[in-house]
Amino acid sequence: MNFTANDIAEFLNGEVDGDGAVSVNNVSRIEEGREGTLSFLANPKYAHFIYETKSSIVLVNKDFVADKEIAATLIRVDDAYQALAQLLEMYEQSKPQRVGVEQPSFVSKTAQVGEQVYIGAFAYVGSNVKLGKNVKLYPHVYVGDNVVIGDNTILNSGVKVYENCTIGAECIFHSGVVIGGDGFGFAPSSANDYKKVPQVGNVVIEDHVEIGANTCVDRATMGSTIIRKGVKLDNLIQVAHNVEIDENTVIAAQTGIAGSSKVGKNCMIGGQVGLAGHLSIADEVKIAAQSGIGRTIKKEGVVLQGSPAFEFGPYQKSYVLFKNLPKMREQIIALEKELKELKK
Amino acid sequence: MNFTANDIAEFLNGEVDGDGAVSVNNVSRIEEGREGTLSFLANPKYAHFIYETKSSIVLVNKDFVADKEIAATLIRVDDAYQALAQLLEMYEQSKPQRVGVEQPSFVSKTAQVGEQVYIGAFAYVGSNVKLGKNVKLYPHVYVGDNVVIGDNTILNSGVKVYENCTIGAECIFHSGVVIGGDGFGFAPSSANDYKKVPQVGNVVIEDHVEIGANTCVDRATMGSTIIRKGVKLDNLIQVAHNVEIDENTVIAAQTGIAGSSKVGKNCMIGGQVGLAGHLSIADEVKIAAQSGIGRTIKKEGVVLQGSPAFEFGPYQKSYVLFKNLPKMREQIIALEKELKELKK
Amino acid sequence: MNFTANDIAEFLNGEVDGDGAVSVNNVSRIEEGREGTLSFLANPKYAHFIYETKSSIVLVNKDFVADKEIAATLIRVDDAYQALAQLLEMYEQSKPQRVGVEQPSFVSKTAQVGEQVYIGAFAYVGSNVKLGKNVKLYPHVYVGDNVVIGDNTILNSGVKVYENCTIGAECIFHSGVVIGGDGFGFAPSSANDYKKVPQVGNVVIEDHVEIGANTCVDRATMGSTIIRKGVKLDNLIQVAHNVEIDENTVIAAQTGIAGSSKVGKNCMIGGQVGLAGHLSIADEVKIAAQSGIGRTIKKEGVVLQGSPAFEFGPYQKSYVLFKNLPKMREQIIALEKELKELKK
């Protein structure tokens, strides 16, 4: 399908700057632009690419000012990145949607299946499962007994959901996600031998949650492990039993949250971060990648770094001095020498 | 099913303190207690919840002394956490057990299948596999050729076991566990090009081992990667080729152990720890989360932290001073200044 | 099958030192040697085992000089480790190869399937997929629409490849690998609410790439995430959208590379390393385990450590001083005291 700059500008409520008749049928990154594609420029760091790009159309922020001539047609919008997201979404929605039940698949007779559902070959739907409207279960998905899944949720190939868990509407889980595996709970039964503590709780995931490939969310020992509305989890994350992650918090890949910890709303947590168990993190806290949090953080909006972490600014200062420790050592030795001489 | 406080106390060999006729049909955390549920109090940190909880029954340690009135019936036991584990186990065992072979599944004609086995739909059992009594293979489990699995072991949906591996009795592996993938072995075939070293060994896992979701245990280059009796591995852990983990060691999520390293008995290893290859760790060593171990640890029972790690106490002292480096720097500058003035 | 030392020496172009008629039918590690097996000695650290090993044959480097008598027959070769790799490869290739289509499996009518392909039970092959000659898809593999897979590539049980991705020839992916899951891209749609940015790009993997169990390679937002020829990725690695990893780079387990970063050729990256987004790493760079890279590295062949990382030598020096911070503090206090006294 071809779209002209004029069409796109109208759809995005933007302004054409250049030839409105030029058309595109695909998207590309501005640094890899090709004729017939649309790119975007949001980060000023990439601004120099706009003068060389072969893309036919570039989305830019309203206030973008060109230094020299640009071959591409510009479309000026309020927020170029968001406008792109809007376009891509339209593009995604225009793709044909999977509907129906492929064979062989396994659907329990006691399962309730909503309208327009897709159940891929080799998917497994257990007893008393409830699937909302337009749910898509790709091949090799496992949905355990009594699981409830809300409307329009997509479980990609190989997602596993253990029994009794609840998943909201408009969620997307990627391949290899495991929801509801047993929490890591053992009671010492003699000095060095462990007895499993059965994990009889579940996992509750609210609406609009996206979970990346091979991420694990363990079921609660009792009660629920809870992921609130709008949370976004990247790949290979560990969420232990009885954790709660509050609304719209975003967590990057390979981070781990130990048992019973609570993370506030609108937090941003970098990759490979570790949170110890039984602590809580205030709203809007930001945590730098590879940090380790060992205590409750009560201050909203604070930015943390280090393992164990403290505030970002002081951490950066300490780290610069860590790099300069050999110099500091020399200063101390020089002082000792001078003092010795002075004493003579 | 309803149980009275008297019933439960009898089962647990505990003492009722309050109304023995009150009954429950579920469990809850003490801070989320609801009528008709049973909670427990083991950690004194949570003691204040016992005065407000709506739980009908609370398990407490024998020596618990109340500060004020408590609405719930108490059951006093030797160890409240273990007593809970016992109750939950009874509850788990009372659930109906899966038995039989769901269709479609794939079971090689040369496989030997024990009594009371469950083979879920879409499970795959290769040639010459031996499954013990009461083994449960959930949907989408893959068991490669010549694998042996002991009695009562449970492989949850999507566990993959490569050929020639051996798994003991009473084990539980969670979804996404991969046993026996090739170790990461390559020989430089020219300066910068690598040739795969075939990994012809296997993995041997002994009895009573639990392995968390998406954890990987690689097969040995030659010989066996070995996980001894009673080891507990959390989610997303990496165990490389020819590693050995000795009895009853417990390892938290996202830890990685590089090739040919040996971990002793009864060790406790935190989350996101890294162990380099070809080293060994003595028995009962404890390693703090996010630490990195680069050398053999010979001292039994030592507690380590840092990357590279050293003893916990000294690490903590160094880290406090790391935080105070800006102050230390000021002290040095002040000293330099004073000395300069003194020299004048 | 039995092979004599003479047979093996001929195959490897090596020289027999001892009884050439002795025969073996398996391999073992030198420290676990058993009669009838072949071992190798490459690392001088293990040399002492050669005097006690029960192995019948040991491969050694040409220049190996024995200190005392050795019971085993030696075969002297240019490179004992490579010679072993060659032998193991021969052994692997002598195993019967899987061919044909097991039932039930799902292969779209529009898929093109090459000669000698193996498609395991419960494998799923989508529309317009192209499978080269001798491709092996083990049970529970998912190959999305329009995927292309080159000759001789092996996808082990449970590998998932999303639509539109391209995989080269001679690749091996282990169980749980996810190729082409959505990149982690969200545009803030109000202050704290996120809107998914559809990820319309793909993943391109070139020839001779091996990827370890449960590793994830996300599809590009636009364009391609690219893994070049000869790259080796260990288990549980995260490769984010629009990353590029250049030829023959080797990355150990649990490392993560954030979005749009580029890694050069022939790099060696340790385990649990984190690379921030939008940076580039020069060729032949080496990065120590658990390091964090926060900026572009332009110097080829540099060795880095720390989080954030700097050069290995200086890092080691700083870290020794970090351990000695308590002593440094004492020195400063002593200086302050002496100076005070001097001033009196």
Coordinates of C-alpha atoms in Angstrom, one line a residue, chain B residues 126-258:
Chain B
G126 CA 11.9 -40.2 22.8
S127 CA 13.5 -43.7 22.2
N128 CA 14.6 -45.8 25.1
V129 CA 13.4 -43.3 27.6
K130 CA 12.6 -44.7 31.1
L131 CA 9.9 -43.0 33.2
G132 CA 9.6 -44.1 36.8
K133 CA 6.4 -44.5 38.8
N134 CA 4.1 -41.5 39.1
V135 CA 6.2 -39.3 36.9
K136 CA 4.2 -36.3 35.5
L137 CA 5.1 -34.8 32.1
Y138 CA 2.9 -31.7 31.5
P139 CA 2.0 -30.6 28.0
H140 CA 4.9 -29.6 25.7
V141 CA 7.5 -31.4 27.7
Y142 CA 10.3 -32.8 25.5
V143 CA 12.3 -35.9 26.8
G144 CA 15.1 -36.8 24.4
D145 CA 16.3 -40.3 23.6
N146 CA 17.8 -42.5 26.4
V147 CA 16.7 -40.1 29.2
V148 CA 16.0 -41.8 32.6
I149 CA 13.6 -40.1 35.0
G150 CA 13.1 -41.3 38.6
D151 CA 9.8 -41.9 40.5
N152 CA 7.4 -39.0 41.4
T153 CA 9.3 -36.4 39.4
I154 CA 7.3 -33.6 37.8
L155 CA 8.3 -31.8 34.7
N156 CA 6.0 -28.8 34.2
S157 CA 4.8 -27.6 30.8
G158 CA 7.5 -26.9 28.3
V159 CA 10.5 -28.4 30.1
K160 CA 13.1 -29.7 27.7
V161 CA 15.5 -32.5 28.5
Y162 CA 18.1 -33.4 25.8
E163 CA 19.2 -37.0 25.0
N164 CA 21.2 -39.2 27.4
C165 CA 20.5 -37.1 30.6
T166 CA 19.5 -38.7 33.9
I167 CA 17.1 -37.2 36.4
G168 CA 16.5 -38.5 39.9
A169 CA 13.3 -39.1 41.9
E170 CA 11.1 -36.5 43.6
C171 CA 12.4 -33.7 41.4
I172 CA 10.3 -30.7 40.3
F173 CA 11.4 -28.7 37.2
H174 CA 9.4 -25.6 36.2
S175 CA 8.4 -24.4 32.8
G176 CA 11.1 -23.5 30.4
V177 CA 13.9 -25.4 32.2
V178 CA 16.4 -26.7 29.7
I179 CA 18.5 -29.7 30.7
G180 CA 21.4 -30.9 28.5
G181 CA 21.8 -28.1 25.9
D182 CA 25.3 -28.0 24.5
G183 CA 28.0 -26.5 26.6
F184 CA 29.6 -23.3 25.3
G185 CA 32.8 -24.8 23.8
F186 CA 34.6 -23.6 20.8
A187 CA 38.2 -24.0 19.6
P188 CA 39.7 -21.2 17.6
S189 CA 40.2 -22.7 14.1
S190 CA 42.0 -19.6 12.8
A191 CA 42.9 -16.4 14.5
N192 CA 39.3 -15.3 14.9
D193 CA 37.1 -18.1 13.6
Y194 CA 35.7 -20.7 16.0
K195 CA 35.0 -24.4 15.5
K196 CA 32.4 -26.1 17.7
V197 CA 33.7 -28.6 20.2
P198 CA 30.9 -31.3 20.2
Q199 CA 29.5 -31.8 23.7
V200 CA 29.3 -35.5 24.1
G201 CA 28.7 -35.7 27.9
N202 CA 25.4 -35.4 29.7
V203 CA 23.7 -34.0 32.8
V204 CA 23.1 -36.0 35.9
I205 CA 20.5 -34.7 38.4
E206 CA 20.0 -36.5 41.7
D207 CA 16.9 -36.9 43.8
H208 CA 14.9 -34.1 45.5
V209 CA 16.2 -31.3 43.2
E210 CA 13.9 -28.4 42.3
I211 CA 14.7 -26.2 39.4
G212 CA 13.0 -22.8 38.7
A213 CA 11.5 -21.6 35.4
N214 CA 13.8 -21.0 32.4
T215 CA 16.9 -22.2 34.2
C216 CA 19.5 -23.9 32.0
V217 CA 21.9 -26.7 32.9
D218 CA 24.3 -27.5 30.0
R219 CA 25.6 -31.0 29.2
A220 CA 29.3 -31.8 29.8
T221 CA 31.8 -31.7 27.0
M222 CA 32.8 -35.1 28.3
G223 CA 31.6 -36.8 31.5
S224 CA 28.7 -35.2 33.3
T225 CA 27.4 -31.9 34.6
I226 CA 26.2 -33.0 38.1
I227 CA 23.5 -31.6 40.4
R228 CA 23.5 -33.5 43.7
K229 CA 20.6 -34.5 46.0
G230 CA 18.5 -31.7 47.5
V231 CA 19.9 -28.8 45.5
K232 CA 17.4 -26.0 44.9
L233 CA 17.9 -23.7 41.9
D234 CA 15.7 -20.6 41.4
N235 CA 14.6 -19.2 38.0
L236 CA 16.8 -18.1 35.1
I237 CA 20.0 -19.6 36.4
Q238 CA 22.9 -20.6 34.2
V239 CA 24.8 -23.8 35.0
A240 CA 27.6 -24.4 32.4
H241 CA 29.2 -27.6 31.2
N242 CA 31.0 -29.9 33.7
V243 CA 29.8 -27.9 36.7
E244 CA 29.1 -29.8 39.9
I245 CA 26.8 -28.5 42.6
D246 CA 26.9 -30.5 45.8
E247 CA 24.1 -31.6 48.2
N248 CA 21.5 -29.2 49.5
T249 CA 23.0 -26.0 48.1
V250 CA 20.5 -23.3 47.4
I251 CA 21.0 -20.7 44.6
A252 CA 18.8 -17.7 44.0
A253 CA 17.6 -16.4 40.6
Q254 CA 19.7 -15.2 37.7
T255 CA 23.0 -16.5 39.1
G256 CA 25.5 -18.0 36.6
I257 CA 28.2 -20.6 37.1
A258 CA 30.9 -20.9 34.4

